[in-house]
Amino acid sequence: EVVQVPELVGAAVEAFRTQRMEDGVDLSVDVSEGLPAVDVDRAAVAGALLNLLQNAYKYSGPENRRITLLARGGGKWVDLSVEDNGVGIAAKERKRIFERFYRVDNLLTRKTEGSGLGLAIARRIIETHGGRISVQSEPGRGSRFTIHLPAGKA
Ligand code: ATP
Ligand code: MG
């Protein structure tokens, strides 16, 4: 299914806003103009992006919680990244968080609910589309997850 990036981002953001309307979060969304379309299962990829937004929310704050969603791209690819100013992820945990049922043991995971499945499912979905999902993080400062997708055939 050929999907325009603003539509994909809009679907995830709308679902996120619906869930979080009452809580404090400063969400900024920046989608470049003229991005190529992607050929994806819209609901599945929007769901993967939603999990990144939910994670950014759950594993941050509650004070001064800031989340930035960026959509960037070129001729052959599109990057969707979600950046937070949350607890971050230690280097040795960064691989394991993509395993099913794995949750890092810290105050915020103890205070929040989750099955530890979101990232495993997201990775599966993105790889099924020929893409990749990666993480950069600085413990105590924040994280950035990036979904890298091939552009759809024009
Ligand atoms: P689910 O998504 O199934 O409801 P979950 O959020 O615990 O549960 P994942 O989305 O797979 O599961 O994330 C796995 C673990 O990775 C989380 O429990 C958390 O410890 C860590 N994690 C994920 N995203 C972040 C983030 N943005 N900042 C810090 N830690 C994170
Ligand atoms: Mg999650």
PDB file of C-alpha atoms and ligand atoms in Angstrom:
ATOM      1  CA  GLU A   1       0.000   0.000   0.000  1.00  0.00           C
ATOM      2  CA  VAL A   2       1.521   3.342  -1.029  1.00  0.00           C
ATOM      3  CA  VAL A   3       1.353   5.721   1.909  1.00  0.00           C
ATOM      4  CA  GLN A   4       2.454   9.335   2.182  1.00  0.00           C
ATOM      5  CA  VAL A   5       4.736   9.999   5.141  1.00  0.00           C
ATOM      6  CA  PRO A   6       2.645  12.873   6.602  1.00  0.00           C
ATOM      7  CA  GLU A   7      -0.325  10.496   6.739  1.00  0.00           C
ATOM      8  CA  LEU A   8       1.684   7.827   8.523  1.00  0.00           C
ATOM      9  CA  VAL A   9       3.084  10.281  11.044  1.00  0.00           C
ATOM     10  CA  GLY A  10      -0.346  11.878  11.478  1.00  0.00           C
ATOM     11  CA  ALA A  11      -1.964   8.527  12.295  1.00  0.00           C
ATOM     12  CA  ALA A  12       0.609   7.730  14.990  1.00  0.00           C
ATOM     13  CA  VAL A  13       0.508  11.219  16.499  1.00  0.00           C
ATOM     14  CA  GLU A  14      -3.264  11.262  16.597  1.00  0.00           C
ATOM     15  CA  ALA A  15      -3.392   7.897  18.373  1.00  0.00           C
ATOM     16  CA  PHE A  16      -0.751   9.109  20.824  1.00  0.00           C
ATOM     17  CA  ARG A  17      -2.583  12.362  21.529  1.00  0.00           C
ATOM     18  CA  THR A  18      -5.810  10.496  22.119  1.00  0.00           C
ATOM     19  CA  GLN A  19      -4.139   8.413  24.799  1.00  0.00           C
ATOM     20  CA  ARG A  20      -2.202  11.211  26.452  1.00  0.00           C
ATOM     21  CA  MET A  21      -4.300  14.319  26.191  1.00  0.00           C
ATOM     22  CA  GLU A  22      -4.438  15.064  29.895  1.00  0.00           C
ATOM     23  CA  ASP A  23      -0.777  14.550  30.669  1.00  0.00           C
ATOM     24  CA  GLY A  24       2.139  16.900  30.348  1.00  0.00           C
ATOM     25  CA  VAL A  25       4.241  16.381  27.273  1.00  0.00           C
ATOM     26  CA  ASP A  26       5.778  18.832  24.879  1.00  0.00           C
ATOM     27  CA  LEU A  27       5.574  17.019  21.549  1.00  0.00           C
ATOM     28  CA  SER A  28       7.010  18.571  18.446  1.00  0.00           C
ATOM     29  CA  VAL A  29       6.575  17.022  15.032  1.00  0.00           C
ATOM     30  CA  ASP A  30       8.613  18.023  12.020  1.00  0.00           C
ATOM     31  CA  VAL A  31       8.049  16.350   8.666  1.00  0.00           C
ATOM     32  CA  SER A  32      10.230  17.489   5.757  1.00  0.00           C
ATOM     33  CA  GLU A  33       8.472  18.552   2.599  1.00  0.00           C
ATOM     34  CA  GLY A  34       8.548  16.445  -0.505  1.00  0.00           C
ATOM     35  CA  LEU A  35       9.439  13.130   1.108  1.00  0.00           C
ATOM     36  CA  PRO A  36       9.015  10.064  -1.060  1.00  0.00           C
ATOM     37  CA  ALA A  37       6.015   7.849  -0.300  1.00  0.00           C
ATOM     38  CA  VAL A  38       6.554   4.459   1.331  1.00  0.00           C
ATOM     39  CA  ASP A  39       5.051   1.127   0.391  1.00  0.00           C
ATOM     40  CA  VAL A  40       3.938  -0.267   3.737  1.00  0.00           C
ATOM     41  CA  ASP A  41       1.176  -1.752   5.808  1.00  0.00           C
ATOM     42  CA  ARG A  42      -0.067   1.567   7.134  1.00  0.00           C
ATOM     43  CA  ALA A  43      -1.597   0.313  10.387  1.00  0.00           C
ATOM     44  CA  ALA A  44       1.413  -1.829  11.236  1.00  0.00           C
ATOM     45  CA  VAL A  45       4.024   0.875  10.660  1.00  0.00           C
ATOM     46  CA  ALA A  46       1.914   3.557  12.368  1.00  0.00           C
ATOM     47  CA  GLY A  47       1.612   1.111  15.284  1.00  0.00           C
ATOM     48  CA  ALA A  48       5.389   0.686  15.449  1.00  0.00           C
ATOM     49  CA  LEU A  49       5.819   4.458  15.470  1.00  0.00           C
ATOM     50  CA  LEU A  50       3.144   4.772  18.156  1.00  0.00           C
ATOM     51  CA  ASN A  51       5.081   2.365  20.378  1.00  0.00           C
ATOM     52  CA  LEU A  52       8.163   4.588  20.020  1.00  0.00           C
ATOM     53  CA  LEU A  53       6.102   7.603  21.098  1.00  0.00           C
ATOM     54  CA  GLN A  54       4.597   5.687  24.027  1.00  0.00           C
ATOM     55  CA  ASN A  55       8.056   4.546  25.095  1.00  0.00           C
ATOM     56  CA  ALA A  56       9.464   8.068  24.855  1.00  0.00           C
ATOM     57  CA  TYR A  57       6.618   9.151  27.086  1.00  0.00           C
ATOM     58  CA  LYS A  58       6.759   6.312  29.606  1.00  0.00           C
ATOM     59  CA  TYR A  59      10.515   6.335  30.079  1.00  0.00           C
ATOM     60  CA  SER A  60      10.811  10.085  30.594  1.00  0.00           C
ATOM     61  CA  GLY A  61       9.769  12.718  33.029  1.00  0.00           C
ATOM     62  CA  PRO A  62       7.242  13.459  34.374  1.00  0.00           C
ATOM     63  CA  GLU A  63       8.972  16.860  34.586  1.00  0.00           C
ATOM     64  CA  ASN A  64       9.817  18.786  31.415  1.00  0.00           C
ATOM     65  CA  ARG A  65       9.051  15.837  29.223  1.00  0.00           C
ATOM     66  CA  ARG A  66       9.952  16.661  25.620  1.00  0.00           C
ATOM     67  CA  ILE A  67       9.475  14.423  22.616  1.00  0.00           C
ATOM     68  CA  THR A  68      10.513  15.236  19.070  1.00  0.00           C
ATOM     69  CA  LEU A  69       9.340  13.283  16.053  1.00  0.00           C
ATOM     70  CA  LEU A  70      11.240  13.952  12.847  1.00  0.00           C
ATOM     71  CA  ALA A  71      10.587  12.625   9.362  1.00  0.00           C
ATOM     72  CA  ARG A  72      13.509  13.010   6.987  1.00  0.00           C
ATOM     73  CA  GLY A  73      14.489  11.378   3.767  1.00  0.00           C
ATOM     74  CA  GLY A  74      15.947  11.407   0.348  1.00  0.00           C
ATOM     75  CA  GLY A  75      15.365   9.675  -2.960  1.00  0.00           C
ATOM     76  CA  LYS A  76      15.569   6.112  -1.697  1.00  0.00           C
ATOM     77  CA  TRP A  77      14.791   6.169   1.958  1.00  0.00           C
ATOM     78  CA  VAL A  78      12.782   7.742   4.750  1.00  0.00           C
ATOM     79  CA  ASP A  79      13.831   8.053   8.400  1.00  0.00           C
ATOM     80  CA  LEU A  80      11.271   8.452  11.163  1.00  0.00           C
ATOM     81  CA  SER A  81      12.934   9.281  14.450  1.00  0.00           C
ATOM     82  CA  VAL A  82      11.581   9.761  17.950  1.00  0.00           C
ATOM     83  CA  GLU A  83      13.787  11.562  20.418  1.00  0.00           C
ATOM     84  CA  ASP A  84      13.202  11.965  24.142  1.00  0.00           C
ATOM     85  CA  ASN A  85      14.897  13.507  27.149  1.00  0.00           C
ATOM     86  CA  GLY A  86      14.217  10.505  29.356  1.00  0.00           C
ATOM     87  CA  VAL A  87      16.211   8.008  31.412  1.00  0.00           C
ATOM     88  CA  GLY A  88      18.178   6.667  28.476  1.00  0.00           C
ATOM     89  CA  ILE A  89      19.396   3.105  27.965  1.00  0.00           C
ATOM     90  CA  ALA A  90      22.769   1.716  29.037  1.00  0.00           C
ATOM     91  CA  ALA A  91      24.969   0.374  26.241  1.00  0.00           C
ATOM     92  CA  LYS A  92      24.673  -3.223  27.414  1.00  0.00           C
ATOM     93  CA  GLU A  93      20.862  -3.068  27.337  1.00  0.00           C
ATOM     94  CA  ARG A  94      20.526  -1.575  23.863  1.00  0.00           C
ATOM     95  CA  LYS A  95      20.425  -4.912  22.064  1.00  0.00           C
ATOM     96  CA  ARG A  96      18.288  -6.679  24.607  1.00  0.00           C
ATOM     97  CA  ILE A  97      15.394  -4.191  24.518  1.00  0.00           C
ATOM     98  CA  PHE A  98      14.438  -5.576  21.102  1.00  0.00           C
ATOM     99  CA  GLU A  99      13.983  -9.072  22.593  1.00  0.00           C
ATOM    100  CA  ARG A 100      10.484 -10.211  23.394  1.00  0.00           C
ATOM    101  CA  PHE A 101       9.400  -9.565  27.003  1.00  0.00           C
ATOM    102  CA  TYR A 102      12.623  -7.778  27.886  1.00  0.00           C
ATOM    103  CA  ARG A 103      12.264  -4.679  30.036  1.00  0.00           C
ATOM    104  CA  VAL A 104      15.128  -2.794  31.644  1.00  0.00           C
ATOM    105  CA  ASP A 105      14.902  -2.824  35.429  1.00  0.00           C
ATOM    106  CA  ASN A 106      14.652   0.781  36.601  1.00  0.00           C
ATOM    107  CA  LEU A 107      12.304   3.072  38.463  1.00  0.00           C
ATOM    108  CA  LEU A 108      10.331   4.048  35.389  1.00  0.00           C
ATOM    109  CA  THR A 109       9.786   0.499  34.140  1.00  0.00           C
ATOM    110  CA  ARG A 110       8.617  -0.452  37.617  1.00  0.00           C
ATOM    111  CA  LYS A 111       6.206   2.484  37.646  1.00  0.00           C
ATOM    112  CA  THR A 112       4.827   1.927  34.150  1.00  0.00           C
ATOM    113  CA  GLU A 113       2.991  -0.917  32.518  1.00  0.00           C
ATOM    114  CA  GLY A 114       4.315  -2.834  29.580  1.00  0.00           C
ATOM    115  CA  SER A 115       4.760  -6.344  28.300  1.00  0.00           C
ATOM    116  CA  GLY A 116       8.185  -5.773  26.782  1.00  0.00           C
ATOM    117  CA  LEU A 117       6.818  -6.685  23.369  1.00  0.00           C
ATOM    118  CA  GLY A 118       6.507  -3.313  21.649  1.00  0.00           C
ATOM    119  CA  LEU A 119      10.026  -3.042  20.274  1.00  0.00           C
ATOM    120  CA  ALA A 120      10.216  -6.721  19.288  1.00  0.00           C
ATOM    121  CA  ILE A 121       7.033  -6.274  17.268  1.00  0.00           C
ATOM    122  CA  ALA A 122       8.213  -2.946  15.840  1.00  0.00           C
ATOM    123  CA  ARG A 123      11.492  -4.456  14.690  1.00  0.00           C
ATOM    124  CA  ARG A 124       9.698  -7.377  13.101  1.00  0.00           C
ATOM    125  CA  ILE A 125       7.336  -5.056  11.221  1.00  0.00           C
ATOM    126  CA  ILE A 126      10.064  -2.725  10.011  1.00  0.00           C
ATOM    127  CA  GLU A 127      12.332  -5.562   8.886  1.00  0.00           C
ATOM    128  CA  THR A 128       9.440  -7.168   7.043  1.00  0.00           C
ATOM    129  CA  HIS A 129       9.278  -3.947   5.032  1.00  0.00           C
ATOM    130  CA  GLY A 130      12.972  -4.109   4.213  1.00  0.00           C
ATOM    131  CA  GLY A 131      13.838  -1.454   6.784  1.00  0.00           C
ATOM    132  CA  ARG A 132      15.796  -1.185  10.019  1.00  0.00           C
ATOM    133  CA  ILE A 133      15.209   0.179  13.469  1.00  0.00           C
ATOM    134  CA  SER A 134      18.059   1.536  15.533  1.00  0.00           C
ATOM    135  CA  VAL A 135      18.678   3.276  18.831  1.00  0.00           C
ATOM    136  CA  GLN A 136      21.112   5.850  20.090  1.00  0.00           C
ATOM    137  CA  SER A 137      21.073   6.785  23.736  1.00  0.00           C
ATOM    138  CA  GLU A 138      22.901   8.571  26.467  1.00  0.00           C
ATOM    139  CA  PRO A 139      21.979   7.226  29.907  1.00  0.00           C
ATOM    140  CA  GLY A 140      20.429   9.940  32.043  1.00  0.00           C
ATOM    141  CA  ARG A 141      19.931  12.259  29.077  1.00  0.00           C
ATOM    142  CA  GLY A 142      17.678  10.594  26.573  1.00  0.00           C
ATOM    143  CA  SER A 143      17.258   8.328  23.598  1.00  0.00           C
ATOM    144  CA  ARG A 144      16.601   8.465  19.909  1.00  0.00           C
ATOM    145  CA  PHE A 145      14.969   5.602  18.027  1.00  0.00           C
ATOM    146  CA  THR A 146      15.038   5.672  14.239  1.00  0.00           C
ATOM    147  CA  ILE A 147      12.913   3.713  11.796  1.00  0.00           C
ATOM    148  CA  HIS A 148      14.718   3.574   8.446  1.00  0.00           C
ATOM    149  CA  LEU A 149      12.449   2.612   5.552  1.00  0.00           C
ATOM    150  CA  PRO A 150      13.112   2.208   1.854  1.00  0.00           C
ATOM    151  CA  ALA A 151      11.129   4.614  -0.316  1.00  0.00           C
ATOM    152  CA  GLY A 152       8.225   3.099  -2.213  1.00  0.00           C
ATOM    153  CA  LYS A 153       8.420   2.536  -5.950  1.00  0.00           C
ATOM    154  CA  ALA A 154       7.252   5.633  -7.777  1.00  0.00           C
TER     155      ALA A 154
HETATM  156  P1  ATP B   1       5.016  -2.668  25.572  1.00  0.00           P
HETATM  157  O1  ATP B   1       5.593  -1.779  24.511  1.00  0.00           O
HETATM  158  O2  ATP B   1       4.904  -4.082  25.127  1.00  0.00           O
HETATM  159  O3  ATP B   1       3.789  -2.127  26.186  1.00  0.00           O
HETATM  160  P2  ATP B   1       7.450  -1.980  26.930  1.00  0.00           P
HETATM  161  O4  ATP B   1       7.304  -0.547  26.592  1.00  0.00           O
HETATM  162  O5  ATP B   1       8.037  -2.320  28.265  1.00  0.00           O
HETATM  163  O6  ATP B   1       6.059  -2.736  26.807  1.00  0.00           O
HETATM  164  P3  ATP B   1       9.186  -2.199  24.625  1.00  0.00           P
HETATM  165  O7  ATP B   1       8.482  -1.111  23.923  1.00  0.00           O
HETATM  166  O8  ATP B   1       9.566  -3.415  23.846  1.00  0.00           O
HETATM  167  O9  ATP B   1       8.336  -2.750  25.851  1.00  0.00           O
HETATM  168  O10 ATP B   1      10.500  -1.629  25.317  1.00  0.00           O
HETATM  169  C1  ATP B   1      11.365  -2.548  26.015  1.00  0.00           C
HETATM  170  C2  ATP B   1      12.110  -1.848  27.132  1.00  0.00           C
HETATM  171  O11 ATP B   1      13.073  -0.954  26.568  1.00  0.00           O
HETATM  172  C3  ATP B   1      11.252  -0.960  28.013  1.00  0.00           C
HETATM  173  O12 ATP B   1      10.628  -1.698  29.042  1.00  0.00           O
HETATM  174  C4  ATP B   1      12.271   0.026  28.561  1.00  0.00           C
HETATM  175  O13 ATP B   1      12.958  -0.564  29.650  1.00  0.00           O
HETATM  176  C5  ATP B   1      13.243   0.185  27.386  1.00  0.00           C
HETATM  177  N1  ATP B   1      12.946   1.380  26.576  1.00  0.00           N
HETATM  178  C6  ATP B   1      12.240   1.418  25.422  1.00  0.00           C
HETATM  179  N2  ATP B   1      12.163   2.666  24.930  1.00  0.00           N
HETATM  180  C7  ATP B   1      12.848   3.447  25.798  1.00  0.00           C
HETATM  181  C8  ATP B   1      13.137   4.855  25.845  1.00  0.00           C
HETATM  182  N3  ATP B   1      12.693   5.702  24.912  1.00  0.00           N
HETATM  183  N4  ATP B   1      13.890   5.305  26.900  1.00  0.00           N
HETATM  184  C9  ATP B   1      14.340   4.452  27.840  1.00  0.00           C
HETATM  185  N5  ATP B   1      14.096   3.124  27.861  1.00  0.00           N
HETATM  186  C10 ATP B   1      13.353   2.626  26.854  1.00  0.00           C
HETATM  187 MG    MG B   2       6.692  -0.046  24.558  1.00  0.00          MG
END
